[in-house]
Backbone as a ProteinNet text record, in pm:
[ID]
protein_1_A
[PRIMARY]
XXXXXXXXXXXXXXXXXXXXXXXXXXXXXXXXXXXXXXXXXXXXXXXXXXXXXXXXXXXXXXXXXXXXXXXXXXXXXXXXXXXXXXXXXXXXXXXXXXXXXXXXXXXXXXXXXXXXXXXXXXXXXXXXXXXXXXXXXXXXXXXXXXXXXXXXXXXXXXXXXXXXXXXXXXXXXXXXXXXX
[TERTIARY]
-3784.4	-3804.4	-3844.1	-3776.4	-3767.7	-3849.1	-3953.3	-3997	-4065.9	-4050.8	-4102.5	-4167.6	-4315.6	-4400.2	-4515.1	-4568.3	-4638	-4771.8	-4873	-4992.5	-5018.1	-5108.4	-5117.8	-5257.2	-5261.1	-5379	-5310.1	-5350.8	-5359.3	-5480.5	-5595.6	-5741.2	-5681	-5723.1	-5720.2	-5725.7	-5850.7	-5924.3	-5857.4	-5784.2	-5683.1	-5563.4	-5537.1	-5364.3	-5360.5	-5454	-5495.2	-5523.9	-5605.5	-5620.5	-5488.1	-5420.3	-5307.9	-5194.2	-5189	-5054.3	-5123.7	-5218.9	-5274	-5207.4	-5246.8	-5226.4	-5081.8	-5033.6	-4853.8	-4788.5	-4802.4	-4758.9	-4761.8	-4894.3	-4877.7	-4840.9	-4856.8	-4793.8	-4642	-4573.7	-4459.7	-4373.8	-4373.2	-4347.5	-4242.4	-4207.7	-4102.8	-4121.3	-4216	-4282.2	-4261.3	-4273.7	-4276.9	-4392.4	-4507.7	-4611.6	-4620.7	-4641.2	-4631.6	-4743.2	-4841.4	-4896.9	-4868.3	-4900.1	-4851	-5011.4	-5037.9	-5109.3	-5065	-5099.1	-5110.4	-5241.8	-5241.1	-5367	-5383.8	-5548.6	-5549.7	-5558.4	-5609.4	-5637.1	-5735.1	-5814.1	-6000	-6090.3	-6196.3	-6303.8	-6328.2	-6356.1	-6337.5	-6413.7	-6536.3	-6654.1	-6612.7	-6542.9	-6517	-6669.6	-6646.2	-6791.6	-6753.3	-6788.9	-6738.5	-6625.2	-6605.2	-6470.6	-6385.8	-6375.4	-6232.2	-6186.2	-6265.9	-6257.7	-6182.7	-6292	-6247	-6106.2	-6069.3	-5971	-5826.3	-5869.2	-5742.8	-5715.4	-5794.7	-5736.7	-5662.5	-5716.8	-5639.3	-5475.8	-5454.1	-5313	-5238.2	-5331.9	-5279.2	-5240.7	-5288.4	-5264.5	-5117	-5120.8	-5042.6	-4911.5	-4906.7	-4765.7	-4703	-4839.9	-4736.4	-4699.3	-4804.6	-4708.3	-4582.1	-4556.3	-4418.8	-4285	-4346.8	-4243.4	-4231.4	-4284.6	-4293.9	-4209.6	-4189.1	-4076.9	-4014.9	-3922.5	-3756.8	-3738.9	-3740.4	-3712.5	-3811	-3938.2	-4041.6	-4031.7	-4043.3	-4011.1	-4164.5	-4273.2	-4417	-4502.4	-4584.2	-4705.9	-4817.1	-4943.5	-5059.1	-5141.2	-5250.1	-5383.3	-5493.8	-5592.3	-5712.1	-5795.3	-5884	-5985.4	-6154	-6206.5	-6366.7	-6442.7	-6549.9	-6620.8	-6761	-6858.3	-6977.4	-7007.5	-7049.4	-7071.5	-7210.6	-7226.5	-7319.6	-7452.2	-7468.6	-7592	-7658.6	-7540	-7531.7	-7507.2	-7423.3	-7363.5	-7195.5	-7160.9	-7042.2	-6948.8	-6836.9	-6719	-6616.8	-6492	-6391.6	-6270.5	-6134.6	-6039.9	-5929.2	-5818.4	-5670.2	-5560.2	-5463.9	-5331.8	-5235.4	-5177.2	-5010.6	-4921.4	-4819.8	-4702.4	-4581.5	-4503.9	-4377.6	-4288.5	-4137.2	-4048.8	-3973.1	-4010.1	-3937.3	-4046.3	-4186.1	-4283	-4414	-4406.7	-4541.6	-4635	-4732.6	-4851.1	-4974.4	-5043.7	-5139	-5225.1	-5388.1	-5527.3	-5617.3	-5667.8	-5813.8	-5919.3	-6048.5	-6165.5	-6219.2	-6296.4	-6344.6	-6469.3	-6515.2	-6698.7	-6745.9	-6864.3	-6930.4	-7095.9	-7176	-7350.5	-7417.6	-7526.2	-7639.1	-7637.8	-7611.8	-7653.6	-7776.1	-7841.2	-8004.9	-7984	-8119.9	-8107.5	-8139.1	-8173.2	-8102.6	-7974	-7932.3	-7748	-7709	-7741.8	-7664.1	-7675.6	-7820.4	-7823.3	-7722	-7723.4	-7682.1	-7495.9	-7488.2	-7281.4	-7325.5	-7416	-7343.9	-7381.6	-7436.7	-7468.4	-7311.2	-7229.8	-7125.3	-7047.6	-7156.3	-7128.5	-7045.8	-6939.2	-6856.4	-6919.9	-6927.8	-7031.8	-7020.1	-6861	-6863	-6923.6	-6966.4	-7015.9	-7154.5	-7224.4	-7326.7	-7395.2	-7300.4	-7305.6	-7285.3	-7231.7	-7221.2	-7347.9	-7364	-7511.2	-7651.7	-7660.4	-7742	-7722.9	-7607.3	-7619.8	-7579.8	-7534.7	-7547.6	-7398.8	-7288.3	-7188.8	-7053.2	-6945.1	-6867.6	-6760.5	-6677.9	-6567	-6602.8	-6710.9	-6726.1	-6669.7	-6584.1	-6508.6	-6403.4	-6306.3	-6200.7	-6228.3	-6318.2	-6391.4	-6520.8	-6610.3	-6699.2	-6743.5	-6719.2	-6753.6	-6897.4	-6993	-7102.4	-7095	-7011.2	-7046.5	-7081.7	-7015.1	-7045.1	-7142.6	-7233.5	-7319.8	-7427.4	-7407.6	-7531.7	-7555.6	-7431.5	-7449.2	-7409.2	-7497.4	-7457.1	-7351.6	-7252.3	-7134.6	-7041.7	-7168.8	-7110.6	-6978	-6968.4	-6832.4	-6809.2	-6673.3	-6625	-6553.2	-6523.2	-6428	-6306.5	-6249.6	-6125.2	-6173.5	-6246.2	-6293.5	-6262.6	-6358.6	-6378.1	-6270.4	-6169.6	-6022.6	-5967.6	-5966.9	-5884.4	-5869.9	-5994.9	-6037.6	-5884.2	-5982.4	-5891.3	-5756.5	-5710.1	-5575.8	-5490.5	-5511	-5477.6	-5454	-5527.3	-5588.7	-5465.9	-5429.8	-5331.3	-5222	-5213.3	-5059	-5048.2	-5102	-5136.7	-4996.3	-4976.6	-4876.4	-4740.3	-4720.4	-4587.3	-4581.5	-4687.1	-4687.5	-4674.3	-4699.6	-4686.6	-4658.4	-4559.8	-4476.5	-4465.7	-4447.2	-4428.4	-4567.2	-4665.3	-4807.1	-4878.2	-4777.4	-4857.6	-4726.9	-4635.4	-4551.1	-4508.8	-4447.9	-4390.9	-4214.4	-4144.4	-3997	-3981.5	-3962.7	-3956.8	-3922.8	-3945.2	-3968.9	-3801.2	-3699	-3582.3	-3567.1	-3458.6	-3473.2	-3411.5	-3464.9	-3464.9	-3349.4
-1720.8	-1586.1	-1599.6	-1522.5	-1557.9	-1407.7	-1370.3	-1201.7	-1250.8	-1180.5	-1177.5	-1069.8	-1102.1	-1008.1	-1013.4	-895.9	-848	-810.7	-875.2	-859.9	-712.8	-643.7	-577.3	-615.5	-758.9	-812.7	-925.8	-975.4	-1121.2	-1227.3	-1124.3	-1194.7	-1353.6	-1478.2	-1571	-1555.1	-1484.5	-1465	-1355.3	-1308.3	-1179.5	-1257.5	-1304.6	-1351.4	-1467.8	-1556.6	-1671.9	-1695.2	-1554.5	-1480.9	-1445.8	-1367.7	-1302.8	-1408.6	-1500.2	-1598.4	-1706.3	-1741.4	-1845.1	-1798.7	-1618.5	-1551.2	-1559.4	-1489.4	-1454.8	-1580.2	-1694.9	-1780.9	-1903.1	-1856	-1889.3	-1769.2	-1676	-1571.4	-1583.7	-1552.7	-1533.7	-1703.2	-1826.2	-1889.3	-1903	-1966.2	-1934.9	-1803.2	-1719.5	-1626	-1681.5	-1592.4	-1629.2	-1480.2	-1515	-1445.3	-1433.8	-1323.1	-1300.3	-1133.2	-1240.4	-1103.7	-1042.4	-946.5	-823.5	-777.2	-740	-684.2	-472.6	-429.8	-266.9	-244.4	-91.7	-21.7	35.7	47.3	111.4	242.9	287.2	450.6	486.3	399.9	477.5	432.6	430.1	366.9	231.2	176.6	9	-45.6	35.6	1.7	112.4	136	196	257.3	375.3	391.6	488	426.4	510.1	441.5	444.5	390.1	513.8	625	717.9	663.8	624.3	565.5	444.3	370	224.8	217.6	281.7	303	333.4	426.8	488.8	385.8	340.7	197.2	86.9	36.4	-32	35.3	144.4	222.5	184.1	243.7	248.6	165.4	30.7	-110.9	-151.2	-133.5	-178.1	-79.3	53.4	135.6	70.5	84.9	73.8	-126.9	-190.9	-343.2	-321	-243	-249.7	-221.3	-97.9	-50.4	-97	-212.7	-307.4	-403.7	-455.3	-587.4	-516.8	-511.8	-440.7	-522.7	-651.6	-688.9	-769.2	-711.6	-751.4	-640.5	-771.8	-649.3	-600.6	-581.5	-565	-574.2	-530	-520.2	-488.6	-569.4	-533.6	-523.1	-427.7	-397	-447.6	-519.3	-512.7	-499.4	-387.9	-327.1	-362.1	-361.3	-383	-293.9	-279.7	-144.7	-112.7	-14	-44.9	124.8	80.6	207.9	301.4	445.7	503	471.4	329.6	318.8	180.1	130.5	7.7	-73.4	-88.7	-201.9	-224.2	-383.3	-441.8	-354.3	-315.6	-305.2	-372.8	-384	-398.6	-364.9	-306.9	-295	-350.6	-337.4	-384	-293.8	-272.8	-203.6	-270.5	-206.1	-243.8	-201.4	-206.5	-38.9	-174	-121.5	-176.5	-94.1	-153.9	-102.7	13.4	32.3	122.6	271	223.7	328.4	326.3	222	266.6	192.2	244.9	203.3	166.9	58.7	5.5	-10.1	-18.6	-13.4	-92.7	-212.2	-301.1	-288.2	-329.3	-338.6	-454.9	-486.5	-629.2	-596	-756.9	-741.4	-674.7	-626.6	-506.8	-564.7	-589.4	-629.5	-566.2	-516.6	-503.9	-581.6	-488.2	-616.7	-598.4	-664	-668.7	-524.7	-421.9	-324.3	-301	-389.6	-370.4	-424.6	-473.5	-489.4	-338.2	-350.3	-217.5	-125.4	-37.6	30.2	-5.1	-45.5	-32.1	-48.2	-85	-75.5	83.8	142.8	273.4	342.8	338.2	392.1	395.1	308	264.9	136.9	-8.4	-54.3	-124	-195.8	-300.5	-422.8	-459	-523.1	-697.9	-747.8	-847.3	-861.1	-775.3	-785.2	-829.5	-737.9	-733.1	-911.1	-929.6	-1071.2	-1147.4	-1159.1	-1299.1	-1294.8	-1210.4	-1146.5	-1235.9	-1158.3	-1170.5	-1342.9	-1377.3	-1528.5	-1653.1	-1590	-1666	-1735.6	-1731	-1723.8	-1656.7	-1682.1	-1623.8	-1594.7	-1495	-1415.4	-1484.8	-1496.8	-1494	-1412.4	-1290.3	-1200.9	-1275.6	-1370	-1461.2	-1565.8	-1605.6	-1717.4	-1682.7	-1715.7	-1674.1	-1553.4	-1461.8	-1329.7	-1305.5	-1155.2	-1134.6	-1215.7	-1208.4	-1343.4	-1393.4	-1480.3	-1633.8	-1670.7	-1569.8	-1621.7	-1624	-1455.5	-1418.1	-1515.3	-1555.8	-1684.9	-1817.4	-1833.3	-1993.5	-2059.2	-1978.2	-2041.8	-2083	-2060	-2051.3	-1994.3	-1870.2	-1736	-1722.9	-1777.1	-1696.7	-1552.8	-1534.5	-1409.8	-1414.8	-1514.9	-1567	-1547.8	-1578.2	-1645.8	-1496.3	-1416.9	-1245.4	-1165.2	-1244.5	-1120	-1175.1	-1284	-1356	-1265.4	-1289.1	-1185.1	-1047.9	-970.2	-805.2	-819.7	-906.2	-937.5	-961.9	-1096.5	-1121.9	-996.7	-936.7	-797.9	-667.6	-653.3	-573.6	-618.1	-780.2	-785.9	-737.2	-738.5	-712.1	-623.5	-505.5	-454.4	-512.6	-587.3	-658.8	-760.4	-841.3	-951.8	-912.9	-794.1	-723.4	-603	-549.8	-436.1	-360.2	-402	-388	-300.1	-373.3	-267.2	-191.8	-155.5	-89.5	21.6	52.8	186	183.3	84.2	69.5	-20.8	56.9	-81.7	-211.1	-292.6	-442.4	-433.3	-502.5	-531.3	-533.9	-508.6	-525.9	-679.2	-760.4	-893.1	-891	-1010	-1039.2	-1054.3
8107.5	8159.6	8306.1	8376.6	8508.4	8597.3	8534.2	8614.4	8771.4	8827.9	8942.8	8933	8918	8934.2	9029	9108	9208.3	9209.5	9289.4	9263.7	9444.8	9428.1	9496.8	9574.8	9640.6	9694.8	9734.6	9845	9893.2	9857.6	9817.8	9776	9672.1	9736.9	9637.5	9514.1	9505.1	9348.5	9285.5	9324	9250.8	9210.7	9335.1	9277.1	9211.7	9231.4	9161.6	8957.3	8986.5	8876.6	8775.9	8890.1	8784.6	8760.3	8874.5	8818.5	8718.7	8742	8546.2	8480.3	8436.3	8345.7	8312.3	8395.8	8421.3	8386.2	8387.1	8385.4	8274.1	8212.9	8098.5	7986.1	7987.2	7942.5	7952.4	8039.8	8096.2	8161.7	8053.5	8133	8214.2	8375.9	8440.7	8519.8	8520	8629.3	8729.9	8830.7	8950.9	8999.9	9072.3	9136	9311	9331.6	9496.8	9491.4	9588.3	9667.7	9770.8	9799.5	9875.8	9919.9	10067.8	10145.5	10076.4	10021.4	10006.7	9979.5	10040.7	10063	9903.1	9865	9762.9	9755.5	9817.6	9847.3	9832.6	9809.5	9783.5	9932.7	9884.2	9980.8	9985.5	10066.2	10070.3	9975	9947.1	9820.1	9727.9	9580.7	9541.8	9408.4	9428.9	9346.9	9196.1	9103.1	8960.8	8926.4	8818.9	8688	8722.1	8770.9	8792.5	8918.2	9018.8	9179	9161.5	9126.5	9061.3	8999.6	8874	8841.3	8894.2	9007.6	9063	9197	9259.1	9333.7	9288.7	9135.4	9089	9060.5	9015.9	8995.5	9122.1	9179.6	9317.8	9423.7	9375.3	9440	9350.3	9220.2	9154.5	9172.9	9179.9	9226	9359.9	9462.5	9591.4	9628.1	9495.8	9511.9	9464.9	9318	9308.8	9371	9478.6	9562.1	9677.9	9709.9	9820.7	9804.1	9647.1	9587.4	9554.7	9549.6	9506.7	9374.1	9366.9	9268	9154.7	9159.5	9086	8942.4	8872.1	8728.2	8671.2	8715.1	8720.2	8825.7	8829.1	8942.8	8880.6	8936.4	8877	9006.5	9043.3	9114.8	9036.5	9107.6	9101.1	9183.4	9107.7	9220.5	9124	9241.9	9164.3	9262.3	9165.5	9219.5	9149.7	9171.4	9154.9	9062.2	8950.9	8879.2	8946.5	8907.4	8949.8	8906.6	8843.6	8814.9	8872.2	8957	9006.6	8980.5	8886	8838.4	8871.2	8875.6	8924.1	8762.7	8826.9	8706.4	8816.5	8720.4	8774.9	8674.3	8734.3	8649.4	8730.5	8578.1	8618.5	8567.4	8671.2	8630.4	8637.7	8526.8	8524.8	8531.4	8591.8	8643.9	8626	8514.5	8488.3	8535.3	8580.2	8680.7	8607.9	8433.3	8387.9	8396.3	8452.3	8470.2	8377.2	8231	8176.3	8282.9	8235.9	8345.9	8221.4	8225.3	8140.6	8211.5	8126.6	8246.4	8124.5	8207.9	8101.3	8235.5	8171.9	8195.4	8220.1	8263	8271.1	8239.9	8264.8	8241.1	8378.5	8315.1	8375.9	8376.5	8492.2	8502.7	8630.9	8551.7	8678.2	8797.7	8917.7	9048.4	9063.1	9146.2	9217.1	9254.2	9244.1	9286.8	9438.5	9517.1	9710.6	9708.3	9635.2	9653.2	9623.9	9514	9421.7	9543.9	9599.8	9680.7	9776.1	9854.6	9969.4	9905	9848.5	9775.9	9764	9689.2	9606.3	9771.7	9881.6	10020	10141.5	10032.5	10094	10162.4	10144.6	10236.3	10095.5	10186.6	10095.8	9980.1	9918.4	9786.5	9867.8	9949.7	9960.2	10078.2	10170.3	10287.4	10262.6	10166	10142	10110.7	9986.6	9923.9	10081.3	10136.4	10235.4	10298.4	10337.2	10423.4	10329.5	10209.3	10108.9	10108.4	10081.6	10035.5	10117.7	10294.6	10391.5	10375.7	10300.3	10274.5	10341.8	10429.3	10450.1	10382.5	10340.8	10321.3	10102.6	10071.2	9933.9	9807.6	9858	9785.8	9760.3	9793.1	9840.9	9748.4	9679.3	9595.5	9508.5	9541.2	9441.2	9406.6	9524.4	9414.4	9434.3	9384.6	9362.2	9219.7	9115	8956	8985.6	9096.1	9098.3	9169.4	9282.4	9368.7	9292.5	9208.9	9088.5	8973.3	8938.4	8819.3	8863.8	9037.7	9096.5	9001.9	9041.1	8991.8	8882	8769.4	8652.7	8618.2	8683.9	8673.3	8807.6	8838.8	8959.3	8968	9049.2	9090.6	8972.4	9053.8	8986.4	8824.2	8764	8650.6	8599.7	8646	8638.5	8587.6	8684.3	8672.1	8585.9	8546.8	8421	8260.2	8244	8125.7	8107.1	8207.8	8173.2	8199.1	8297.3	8327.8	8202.9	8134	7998.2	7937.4	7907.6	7826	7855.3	7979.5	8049.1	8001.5	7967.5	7946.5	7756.1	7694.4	7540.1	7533.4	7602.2	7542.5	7571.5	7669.2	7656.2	7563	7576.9	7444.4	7327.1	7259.2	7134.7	7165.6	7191.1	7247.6	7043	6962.3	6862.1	6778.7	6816.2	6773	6892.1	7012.8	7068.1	7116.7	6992.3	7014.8	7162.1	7192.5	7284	7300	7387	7329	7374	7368	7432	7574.2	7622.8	7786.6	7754.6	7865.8	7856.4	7976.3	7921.8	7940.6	8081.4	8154.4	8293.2	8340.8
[MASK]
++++++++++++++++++++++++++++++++++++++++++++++++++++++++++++++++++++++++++++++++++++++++++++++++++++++++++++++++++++++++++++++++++++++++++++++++++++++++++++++++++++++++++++++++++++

């Protein structure tokens, strides 16, 4: 199986993320990121916010590859109570669109503040942990759990999870991916 599919990020830890996945999923994938805007705020605040960046990374990757038979967004973002979420979309070229969740934790509450005030979460983290461009690699997970969980590590999870309905197209009332 030969899909060429589209990540809607250049972030290491995104695309890094989604081609493991894609690729052992899909073997014979082929993965390419794409620079597109998501459409929210650079620090996205709430699971509808959160949510609709990821869509929205993942529509305008697909219409960027002409010939990518999928695209996925990931966006991460900080719930109204201060805590890290993150989600993933999936926009197949025939139009369904699929959405997972990832793990979701309390940040320190002067992180949290100042993300839900607006400022970007990875800015914050480099600052906080003396670290440059840490969104790219470790992530607030990985600085918070010295490393145990990276970024990368993060997106793995829901990514997998997004592909569920192509892998079993059969229990999720849906028709088979039509072949490459």
């Amino acid at each position: 199986m030969s899909w060429r599919i589209v990540v809607g990020s250049t972030n290491p830890a995104k695309t890094e993320a989604v081609r493991t996945m894609c690729e052992r999923a899909f073997p014979g994938s082929h993965v390419v990121g794409v620079d597109v805007p998501s459409g929210v705020r650079a620090q996205p605040i709430g699971a509808a916010e959160t949510s609709r960046g990821a869509l929205q990374r993942a529509r305008a990757a697909l219409g960027a590859v002409a010939d990518a038979r999928l695209a996925l967004g990931l966006e991460g973002g900080v719930d109204e109570a201060g805590g890290l979420i993150n989600c993933v979309a999936l926009v197949e070229r025939g139009g369904r669109e699929h959405l997972t969740w990832g793990v979701r934790f309390p940040l320190p509450p002067r992180i949290a503040a100042r993300a839900l005030q607006g400022e970007e979460l990875g800015t914050v983290m480099d600052e906080v942990s003396g670290l440059t461009g840490s969104k790219r690699k470790l992530g607030a997970v990985g600085i918070l759990t010295n490393g145990l969980f990276t970024r990368e590590q993060m997106w793995q999870g829901p990514v997998a999870c997004v592909l569920m309905p192509l892998l079993h197209p059969e229990l999720y009332d849906a028709p088979p991916p039509p072949s490459p």
